[in-house]
Short mmCIF file of C-alpha atoms in Angstrom, two decimals:
data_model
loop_
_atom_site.label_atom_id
_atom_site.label_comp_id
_atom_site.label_asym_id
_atom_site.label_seq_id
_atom_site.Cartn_x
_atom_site.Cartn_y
_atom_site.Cartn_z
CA UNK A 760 92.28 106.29 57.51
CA UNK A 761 91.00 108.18 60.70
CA UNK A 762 87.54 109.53 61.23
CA UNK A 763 88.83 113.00 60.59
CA UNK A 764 85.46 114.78 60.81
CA UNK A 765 84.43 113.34 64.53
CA UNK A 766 85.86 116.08 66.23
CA UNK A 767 83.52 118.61 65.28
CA UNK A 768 80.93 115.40 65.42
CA UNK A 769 82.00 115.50 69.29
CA UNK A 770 82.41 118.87 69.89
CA UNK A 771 78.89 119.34 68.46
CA UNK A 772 77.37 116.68 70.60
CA UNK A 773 79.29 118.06 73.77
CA UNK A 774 77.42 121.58 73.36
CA UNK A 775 73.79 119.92 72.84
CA UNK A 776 74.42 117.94 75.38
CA UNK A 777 76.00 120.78 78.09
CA UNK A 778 71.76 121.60 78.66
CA UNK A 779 71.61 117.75 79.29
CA UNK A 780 72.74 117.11 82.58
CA UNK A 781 72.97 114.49 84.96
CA UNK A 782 69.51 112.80 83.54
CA UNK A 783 70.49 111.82 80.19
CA UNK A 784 69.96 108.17 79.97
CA UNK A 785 71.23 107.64 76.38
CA UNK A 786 74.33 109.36 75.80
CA UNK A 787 77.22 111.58 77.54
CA UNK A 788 75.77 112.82 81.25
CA UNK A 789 78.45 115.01 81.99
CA UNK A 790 79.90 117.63 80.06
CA UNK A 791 83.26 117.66 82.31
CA UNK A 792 83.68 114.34 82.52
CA UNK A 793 86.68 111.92 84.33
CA UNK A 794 89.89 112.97 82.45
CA UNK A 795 92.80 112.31 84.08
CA UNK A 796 95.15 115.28 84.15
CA UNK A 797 93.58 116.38 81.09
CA UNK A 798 90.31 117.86 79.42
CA UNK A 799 87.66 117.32 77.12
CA UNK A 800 88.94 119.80 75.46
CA UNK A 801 92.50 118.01 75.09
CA UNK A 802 90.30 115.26 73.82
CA UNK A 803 88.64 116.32 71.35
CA UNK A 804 91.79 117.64 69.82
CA UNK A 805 93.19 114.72 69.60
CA UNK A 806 90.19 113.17 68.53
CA UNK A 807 90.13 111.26 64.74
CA UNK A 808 94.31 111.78 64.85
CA UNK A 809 95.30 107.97 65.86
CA UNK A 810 94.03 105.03 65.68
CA UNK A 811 94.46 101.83 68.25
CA UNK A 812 97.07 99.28 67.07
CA UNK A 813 95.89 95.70 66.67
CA UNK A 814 98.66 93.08 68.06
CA UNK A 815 100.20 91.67 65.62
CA UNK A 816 101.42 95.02 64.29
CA UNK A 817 105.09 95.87 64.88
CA UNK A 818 105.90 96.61 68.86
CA UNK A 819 108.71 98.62 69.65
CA UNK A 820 108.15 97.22 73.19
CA UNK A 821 106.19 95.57 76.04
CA UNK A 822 104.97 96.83 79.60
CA UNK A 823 104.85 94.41 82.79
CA UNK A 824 104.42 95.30 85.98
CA UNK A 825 107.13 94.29 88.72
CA UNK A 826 104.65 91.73 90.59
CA UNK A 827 104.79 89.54 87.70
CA UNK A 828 108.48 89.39 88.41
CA UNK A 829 108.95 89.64 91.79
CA UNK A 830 105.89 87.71 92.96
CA UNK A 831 104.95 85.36 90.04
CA UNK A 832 108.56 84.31 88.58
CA UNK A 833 107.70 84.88 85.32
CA UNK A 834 110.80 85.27 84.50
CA UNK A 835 110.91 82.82 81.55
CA UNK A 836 107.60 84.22 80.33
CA UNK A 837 109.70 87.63 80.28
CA UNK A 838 112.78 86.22 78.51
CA UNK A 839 110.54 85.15 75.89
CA UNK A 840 108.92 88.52 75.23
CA UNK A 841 112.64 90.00 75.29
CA UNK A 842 113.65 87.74 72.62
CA UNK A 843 110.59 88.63 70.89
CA UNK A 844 112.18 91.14 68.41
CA UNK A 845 111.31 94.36 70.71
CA UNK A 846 113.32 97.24 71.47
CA UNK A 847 112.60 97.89 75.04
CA UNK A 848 110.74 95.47 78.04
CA UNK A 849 109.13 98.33 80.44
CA UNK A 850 108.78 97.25 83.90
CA UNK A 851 106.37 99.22 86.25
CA UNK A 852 107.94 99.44 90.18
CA UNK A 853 105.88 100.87 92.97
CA UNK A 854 107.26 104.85 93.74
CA UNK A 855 109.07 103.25 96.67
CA UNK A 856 111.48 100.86 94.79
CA UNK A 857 115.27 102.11 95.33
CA UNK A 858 117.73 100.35 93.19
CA UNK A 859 118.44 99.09 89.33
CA UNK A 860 117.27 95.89 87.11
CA UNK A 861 121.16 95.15 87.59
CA UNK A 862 121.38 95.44 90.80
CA UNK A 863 118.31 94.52 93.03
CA UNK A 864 118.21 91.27 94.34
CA UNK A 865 114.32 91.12 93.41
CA UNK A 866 115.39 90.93 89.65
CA UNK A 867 117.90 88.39 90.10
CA UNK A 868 115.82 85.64 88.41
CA UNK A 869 115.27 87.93 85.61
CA UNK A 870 118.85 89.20 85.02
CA UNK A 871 119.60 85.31 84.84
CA UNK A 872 116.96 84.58 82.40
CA UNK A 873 117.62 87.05 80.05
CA UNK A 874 121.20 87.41 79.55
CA UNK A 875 122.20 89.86 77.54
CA UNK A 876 118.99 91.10 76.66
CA UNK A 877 118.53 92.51 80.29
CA UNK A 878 119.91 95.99 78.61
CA UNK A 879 116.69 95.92 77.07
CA UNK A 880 114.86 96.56 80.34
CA UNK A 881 113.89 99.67 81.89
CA UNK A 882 111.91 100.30 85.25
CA UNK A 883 109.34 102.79 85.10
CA UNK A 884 108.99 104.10 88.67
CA UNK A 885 105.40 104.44 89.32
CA UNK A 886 104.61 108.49 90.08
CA UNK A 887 101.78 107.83 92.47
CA UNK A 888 102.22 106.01 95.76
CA UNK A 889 100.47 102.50 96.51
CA UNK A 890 100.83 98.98 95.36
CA UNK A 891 100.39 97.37 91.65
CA UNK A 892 99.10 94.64 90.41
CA UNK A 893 99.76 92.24 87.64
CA UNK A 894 97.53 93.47 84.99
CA UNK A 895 99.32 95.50 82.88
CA UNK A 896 96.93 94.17 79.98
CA UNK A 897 94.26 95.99 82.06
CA UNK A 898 95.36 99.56 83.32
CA UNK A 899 98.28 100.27 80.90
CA UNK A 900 97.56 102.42 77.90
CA UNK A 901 96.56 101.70 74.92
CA UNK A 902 99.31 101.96 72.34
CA UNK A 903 97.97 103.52 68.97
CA UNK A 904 99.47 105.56 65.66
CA UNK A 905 98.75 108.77 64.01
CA UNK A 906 98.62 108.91 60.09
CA UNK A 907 101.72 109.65 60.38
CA UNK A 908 103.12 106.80 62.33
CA UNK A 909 103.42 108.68 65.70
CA UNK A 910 102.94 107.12 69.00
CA UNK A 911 100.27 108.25 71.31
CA UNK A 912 98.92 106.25 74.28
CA UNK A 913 95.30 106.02 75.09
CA UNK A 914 94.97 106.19 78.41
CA UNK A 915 91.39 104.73 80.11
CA UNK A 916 89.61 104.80 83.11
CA UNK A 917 90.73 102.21 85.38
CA UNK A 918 88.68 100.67 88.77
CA UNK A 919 88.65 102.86 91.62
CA UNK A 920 90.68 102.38 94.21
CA UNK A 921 93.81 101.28 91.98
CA UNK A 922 95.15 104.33 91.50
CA UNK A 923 98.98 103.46 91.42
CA UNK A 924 97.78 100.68 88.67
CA UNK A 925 95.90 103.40 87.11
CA UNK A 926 98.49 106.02 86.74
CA UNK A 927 100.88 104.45 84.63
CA UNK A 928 99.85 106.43 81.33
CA UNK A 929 100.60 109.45 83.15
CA UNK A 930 103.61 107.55 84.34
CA UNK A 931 105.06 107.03 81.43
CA UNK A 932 104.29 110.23 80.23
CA UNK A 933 105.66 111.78 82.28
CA UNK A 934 109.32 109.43 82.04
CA UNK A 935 109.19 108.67 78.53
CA UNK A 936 107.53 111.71 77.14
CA UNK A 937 105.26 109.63 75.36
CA UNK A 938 101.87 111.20 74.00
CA UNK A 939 98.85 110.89 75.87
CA UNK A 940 95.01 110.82 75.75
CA UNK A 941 93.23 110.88 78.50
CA UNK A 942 89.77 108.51 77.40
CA UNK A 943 86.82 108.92 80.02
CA UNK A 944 85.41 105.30 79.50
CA UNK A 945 86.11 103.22 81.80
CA UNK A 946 87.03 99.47 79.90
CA UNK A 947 90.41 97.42 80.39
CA UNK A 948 92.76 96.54 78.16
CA UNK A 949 91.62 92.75 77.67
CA UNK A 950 87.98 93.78 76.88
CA UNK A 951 89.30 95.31 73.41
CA UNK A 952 90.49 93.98 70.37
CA UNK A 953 91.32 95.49 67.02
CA UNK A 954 91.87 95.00 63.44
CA UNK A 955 94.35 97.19 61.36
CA UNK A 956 91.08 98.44 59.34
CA UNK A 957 89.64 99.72 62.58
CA UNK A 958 87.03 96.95 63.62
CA UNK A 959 86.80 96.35 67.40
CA UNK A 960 85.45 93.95 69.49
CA UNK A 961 84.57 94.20 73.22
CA UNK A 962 81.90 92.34 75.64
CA UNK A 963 79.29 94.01 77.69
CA UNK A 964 81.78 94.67 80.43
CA UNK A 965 82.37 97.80 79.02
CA UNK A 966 78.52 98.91 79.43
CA UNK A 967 78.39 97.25 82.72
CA UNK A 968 81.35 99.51 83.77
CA UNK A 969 80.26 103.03 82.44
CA UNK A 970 76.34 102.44 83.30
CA UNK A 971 76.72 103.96 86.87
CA UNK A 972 78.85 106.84 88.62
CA UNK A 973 81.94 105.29 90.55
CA UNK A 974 82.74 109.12 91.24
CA UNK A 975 81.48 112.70 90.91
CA UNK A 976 83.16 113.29 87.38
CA UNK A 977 82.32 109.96 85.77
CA UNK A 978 80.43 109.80 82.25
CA UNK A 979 77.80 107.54 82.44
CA UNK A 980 76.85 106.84 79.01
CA UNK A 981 74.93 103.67 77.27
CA UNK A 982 76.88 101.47 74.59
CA UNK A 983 76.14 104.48 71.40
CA UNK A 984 78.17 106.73 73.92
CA UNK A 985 80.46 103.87 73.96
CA UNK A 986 80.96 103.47 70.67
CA UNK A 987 81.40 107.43 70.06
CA UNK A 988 84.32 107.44 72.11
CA UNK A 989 86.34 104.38 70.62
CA UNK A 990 85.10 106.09 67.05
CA UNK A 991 86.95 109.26 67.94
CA UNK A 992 89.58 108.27 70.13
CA UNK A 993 90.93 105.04 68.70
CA UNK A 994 89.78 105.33 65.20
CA UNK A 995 86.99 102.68 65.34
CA UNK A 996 85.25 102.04 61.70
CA UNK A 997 83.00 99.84 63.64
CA UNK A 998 82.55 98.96 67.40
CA UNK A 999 80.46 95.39 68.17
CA UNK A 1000 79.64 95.12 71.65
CA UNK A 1001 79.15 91.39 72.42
CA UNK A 1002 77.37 89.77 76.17
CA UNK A 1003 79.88 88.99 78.51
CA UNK A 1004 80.85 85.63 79.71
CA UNK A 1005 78.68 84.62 82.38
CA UNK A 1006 79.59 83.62 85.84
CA UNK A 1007 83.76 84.59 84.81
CA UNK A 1008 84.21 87.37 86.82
CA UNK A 1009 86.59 89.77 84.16
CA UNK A 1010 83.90 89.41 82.04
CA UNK A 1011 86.85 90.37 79.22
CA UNK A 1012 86.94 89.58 75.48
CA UNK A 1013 90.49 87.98 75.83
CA UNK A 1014 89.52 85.36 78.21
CA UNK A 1015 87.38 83.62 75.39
CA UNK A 1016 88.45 85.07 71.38
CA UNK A 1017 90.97 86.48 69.92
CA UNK A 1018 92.10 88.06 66.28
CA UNK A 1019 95.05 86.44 64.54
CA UNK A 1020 94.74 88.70 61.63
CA UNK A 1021 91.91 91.37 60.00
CA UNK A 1022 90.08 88.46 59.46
CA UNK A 1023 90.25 85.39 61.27
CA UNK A 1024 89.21 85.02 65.08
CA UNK A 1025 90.02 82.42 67.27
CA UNK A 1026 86.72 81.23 69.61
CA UNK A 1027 86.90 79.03 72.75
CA UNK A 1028 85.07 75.77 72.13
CA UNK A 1029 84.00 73.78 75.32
CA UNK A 1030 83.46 70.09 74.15
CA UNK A 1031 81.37 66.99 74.98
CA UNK A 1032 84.01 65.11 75.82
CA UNK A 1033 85.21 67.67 78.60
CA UNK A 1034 81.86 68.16 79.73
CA UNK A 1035 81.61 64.37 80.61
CA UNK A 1036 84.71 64.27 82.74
CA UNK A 1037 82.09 66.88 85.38
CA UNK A 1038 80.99 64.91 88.50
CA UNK A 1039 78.68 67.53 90.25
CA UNK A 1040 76.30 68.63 88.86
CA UNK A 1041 76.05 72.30 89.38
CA UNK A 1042 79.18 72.59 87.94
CA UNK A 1043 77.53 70.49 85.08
CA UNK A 1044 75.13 73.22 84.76
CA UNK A 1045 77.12 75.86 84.56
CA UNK A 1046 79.80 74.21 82.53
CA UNK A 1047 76.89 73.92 79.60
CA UNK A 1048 76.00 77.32 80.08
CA UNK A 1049 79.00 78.54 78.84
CA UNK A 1050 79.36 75.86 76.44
CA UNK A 1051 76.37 77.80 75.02
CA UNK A 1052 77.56 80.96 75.08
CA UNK A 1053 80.88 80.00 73.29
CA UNK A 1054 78.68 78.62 70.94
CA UNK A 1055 76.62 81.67 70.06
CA UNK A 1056 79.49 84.27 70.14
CA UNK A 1057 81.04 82.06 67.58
CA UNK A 1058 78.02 83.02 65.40
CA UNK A 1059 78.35 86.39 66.61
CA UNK A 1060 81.12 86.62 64.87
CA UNK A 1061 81.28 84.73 62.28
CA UNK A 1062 77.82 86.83 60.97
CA UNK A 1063 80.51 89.65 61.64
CA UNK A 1064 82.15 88.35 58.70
CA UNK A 1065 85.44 86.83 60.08
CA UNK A 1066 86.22 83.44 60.04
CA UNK A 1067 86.03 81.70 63.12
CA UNK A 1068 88.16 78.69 63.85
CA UNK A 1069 87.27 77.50 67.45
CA UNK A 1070 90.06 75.70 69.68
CA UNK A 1071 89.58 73.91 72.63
CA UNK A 1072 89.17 74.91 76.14
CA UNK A 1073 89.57 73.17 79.37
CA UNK A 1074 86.47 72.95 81.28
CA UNK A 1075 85.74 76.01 83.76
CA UNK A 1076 86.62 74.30 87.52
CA UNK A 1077 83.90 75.17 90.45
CA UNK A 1078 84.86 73.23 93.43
CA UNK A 1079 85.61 74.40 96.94
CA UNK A 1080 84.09 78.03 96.60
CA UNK A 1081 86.61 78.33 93.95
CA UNK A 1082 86.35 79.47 90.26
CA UNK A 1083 89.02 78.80 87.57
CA UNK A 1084 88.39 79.78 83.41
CA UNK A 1085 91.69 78.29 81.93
CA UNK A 1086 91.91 79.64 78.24
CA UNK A 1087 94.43 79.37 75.50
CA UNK A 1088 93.23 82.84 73.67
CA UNK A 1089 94.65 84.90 76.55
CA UNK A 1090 97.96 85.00 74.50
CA UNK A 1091 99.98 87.69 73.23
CA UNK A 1092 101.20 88.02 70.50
CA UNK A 1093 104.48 90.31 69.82
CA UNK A 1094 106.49 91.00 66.79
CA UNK A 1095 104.93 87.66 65.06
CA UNK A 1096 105.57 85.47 68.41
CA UNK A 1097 102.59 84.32 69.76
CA UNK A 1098 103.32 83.26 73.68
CA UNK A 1099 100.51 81.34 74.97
CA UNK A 1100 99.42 80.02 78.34
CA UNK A 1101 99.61 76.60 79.24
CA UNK A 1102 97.91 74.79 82.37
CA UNK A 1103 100.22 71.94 83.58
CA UNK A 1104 98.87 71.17 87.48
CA UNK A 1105 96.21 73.05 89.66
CA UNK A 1106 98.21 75.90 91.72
CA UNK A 1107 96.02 74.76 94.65
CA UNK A 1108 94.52 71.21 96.00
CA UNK A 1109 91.41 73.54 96.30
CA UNK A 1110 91.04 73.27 92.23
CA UNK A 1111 92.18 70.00 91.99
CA UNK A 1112 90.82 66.30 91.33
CA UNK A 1113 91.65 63.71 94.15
CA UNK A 1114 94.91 62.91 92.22
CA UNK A 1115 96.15 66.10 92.61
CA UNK A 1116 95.55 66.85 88.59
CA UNK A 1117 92.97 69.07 86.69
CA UNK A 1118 89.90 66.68 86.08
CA UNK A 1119 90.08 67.26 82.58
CA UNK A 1120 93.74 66.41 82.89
CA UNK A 1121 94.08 63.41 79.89
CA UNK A 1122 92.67 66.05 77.43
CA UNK A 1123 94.99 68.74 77.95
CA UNK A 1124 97.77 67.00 75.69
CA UNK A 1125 95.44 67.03 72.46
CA UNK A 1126 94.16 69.77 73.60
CA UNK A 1127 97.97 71.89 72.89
CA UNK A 1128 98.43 70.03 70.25
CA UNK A 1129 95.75 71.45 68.38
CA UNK A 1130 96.11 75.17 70.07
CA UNK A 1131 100.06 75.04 68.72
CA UNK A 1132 98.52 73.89 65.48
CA UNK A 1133 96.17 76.62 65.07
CA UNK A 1134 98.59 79.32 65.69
CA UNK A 1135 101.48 78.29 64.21
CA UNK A 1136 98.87 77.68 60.99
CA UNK A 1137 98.34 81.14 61.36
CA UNK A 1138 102.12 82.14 60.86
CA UNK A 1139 103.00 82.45 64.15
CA UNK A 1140 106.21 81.31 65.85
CA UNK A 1141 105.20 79.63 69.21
CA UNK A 1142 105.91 79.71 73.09
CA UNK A 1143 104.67 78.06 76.14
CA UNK A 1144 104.44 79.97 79.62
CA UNK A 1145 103.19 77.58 82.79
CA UNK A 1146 100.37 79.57 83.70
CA UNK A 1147 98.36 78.33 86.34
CA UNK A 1148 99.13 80.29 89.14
CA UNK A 1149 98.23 83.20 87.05
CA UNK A 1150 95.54 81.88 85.77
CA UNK A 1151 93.80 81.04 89.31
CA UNK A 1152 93.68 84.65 89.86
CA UNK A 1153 92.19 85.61 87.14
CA UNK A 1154 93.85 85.61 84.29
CA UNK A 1155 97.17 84.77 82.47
CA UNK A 1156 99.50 85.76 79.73
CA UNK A 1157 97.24 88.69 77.44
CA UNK A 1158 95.85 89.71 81.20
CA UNK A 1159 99.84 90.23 82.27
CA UNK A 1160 101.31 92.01 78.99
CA UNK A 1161 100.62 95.14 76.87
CA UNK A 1162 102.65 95.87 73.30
CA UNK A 1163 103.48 99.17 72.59
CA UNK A 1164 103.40 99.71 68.95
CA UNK A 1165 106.63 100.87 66.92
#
């Protein structure tokens, strides 16, 4: 199942390229490279022994971050992923919190929404000092399986200058004694999806975000060093790179497509009928631009070999400086739940029409109709979360979540 003979591939590849140095434009530049608390040499040992999960696979649990809690209320969206059939609901704190899930007034929203499933909680006290965001999707690790069916976490390169966000692996190594592997590529969590056969998808962010040297250490690497890495760390058969989004600022493969199964992938599909409801036209512009590009990934991928079925997307809003990419893709899906973002008013009267509503507001009913119909199609048992104050800052339920396999 795993790419067992990589390892040496790497190891091999690693000596050639130790004469390289810092002016190889085409592969691995430095032979040390960013680990975090680890080693290449920790890395390659791991190398070809686990492969990344895909989604729908059996999760013994799923990580948040406190901020979704304490900041966003989301503590409906969290009762939902409780009752989802998982063993355990991880919640990151900063190193500073004092107190219990039972007993802190910050959770008292969530102890009331879940009931009795609040003994399924447990707060992972961050080990590094500084704030964290909501993201989980983005800086916790990757959850994947050896051969065997043990858990090991993949643990990527985050942005600099979120280094609390960016320590949770190592966090929850260290609490949990789970597994780790430290991956020197940086690439979030929602720009990567995977099949159970080892097929991954990913946009251009990912070569955008290892092209340069954020610090000393740092690989830079083009997308065939790219794809090495996923090969031998998360047991990639094949890695597609696709172009990113433009103008959506992420530029993240969750915000637009998503797998239900090994063979069928949901694509955004921006329609004629939303694209009439635009009254300036730069937004126009850009609105068909990405239009466009939904368009041609679909092809993308359906030359891939999957079937595509495309779902409908509220129009991207550009008014008042502001940017907004409402999507129904950015879902997760847990233990076959599938708990999906819905946009009911604009958070702000900076995003909104002069009634106070999204301008594509009539279409949004149809709109969920179809979504829930495409899903539950798919086998899927369904859930709404209200999601536009996430989703004004950037993302929304996938963005929020990350399964950790059983």
């Amino acid at each position: 199942m795993f790419n067992k003979s990589f390892a040496l591939a790497l190891a091999t590849v690693l000596s050639l390229l130790s004469a390289c140095g810092s002016n190889n434009k085409n592969g691995l530049s430095n032979l040390d490279g960013h680990f975090e608390s680890s080693s290449a040499a920790a890395l390659n040992k791991a190398t070809g022994g686990q492969r990344a999960t895909a989604e729908w696979e059996p999760s013994r649990g799923v990580i948040l971050s406190a901020p979704l809690i304490t900041s966003f209320n989301k503590t409906q969206m969290a009762a939902a992923i409780a009752d989802s059939g998982i063993d355990k609901l991880w919640i990151l704190v900063p190193s500073n919190f004092r107190g219990t899930v039972e007993t802190s007034p910050s959770f008292a929203g969530l102890r009331q929404a879940l009931g009795s499933n609040l003994s399924k909680v447990e707060l992972i006290r961050q080990q590094l000092t500084g704030s964290l965001t909501v993201w989980s999707r983005d800086w916790a690790p990757q959850g994947a399986l050896t051969a065997s069916g043990d858990l090991r976490l993949l643990d990527f390169n985050y942005f600099p200058g979120r280094d609390a966000d960016d320590y949770t692996g190592q966090s929850m190594e260290h609490v949990l004694n789970f597994p780790r592997v430290s991956v020197p590529i940086y690439n979030e969590g929602g720009n990567f999806m995977t099949t159970t056969d080892g097929n991954c998808l990913m946009t251009s962010r990912v070569t955008d975000g290892n092209g340069t040297k954020e610090r000393a250490d740092d690989i830079v690497m083009d997308a065939e060093g790219v794809k090495s890495y996923y090969e031998g760390a998360a047991g990639c058969k094949t890695v597609n790179i696709l172009p990113r989004m433009p103008y959506e600022g992420t530029g993240h493969i969750d915000m637009w497509a998503k797998f239900l199964d090994n063979k069928t992938v949901i694509v955004n599909e921006l329609r004629d009928e939303d694209l009439s409801l635009y009254t300036n036209a730069q937004a126009l512009a850009r609105a068909k631009v990405i239009k466009k590009y939904f368009d041609a990934r679909a092809a993308d991928i359906k030359a891939l070999g999957y079937t595509v079925i495309r779902i409908p997307v509220p129009g991207a809003i550009f008014q008042n400086g502001q940017e907004v990419y409402r999507s129904y893709t950015n879902s997760l899906a847990v233990n076959g739940n599938i708990i999906v973002p819905r946009y009911v008013a604009p958070n702000t009267p900076d995003v909104a029409a002069d009634n106070g509503l999204y301008f594509d507001q009539s279409l949004l009913p149809k709109y969920e109709e179809e979504v829930r119909s495409v899903y539950e199609k798919a086998g899927y048992k369904f859930t709404w979360v209200v999601s536009d104050d996430l989703i004004y800052v950037g993302g929304a339920v996938h963005c929020t979540t990350m399964q950790v396999p059983r």
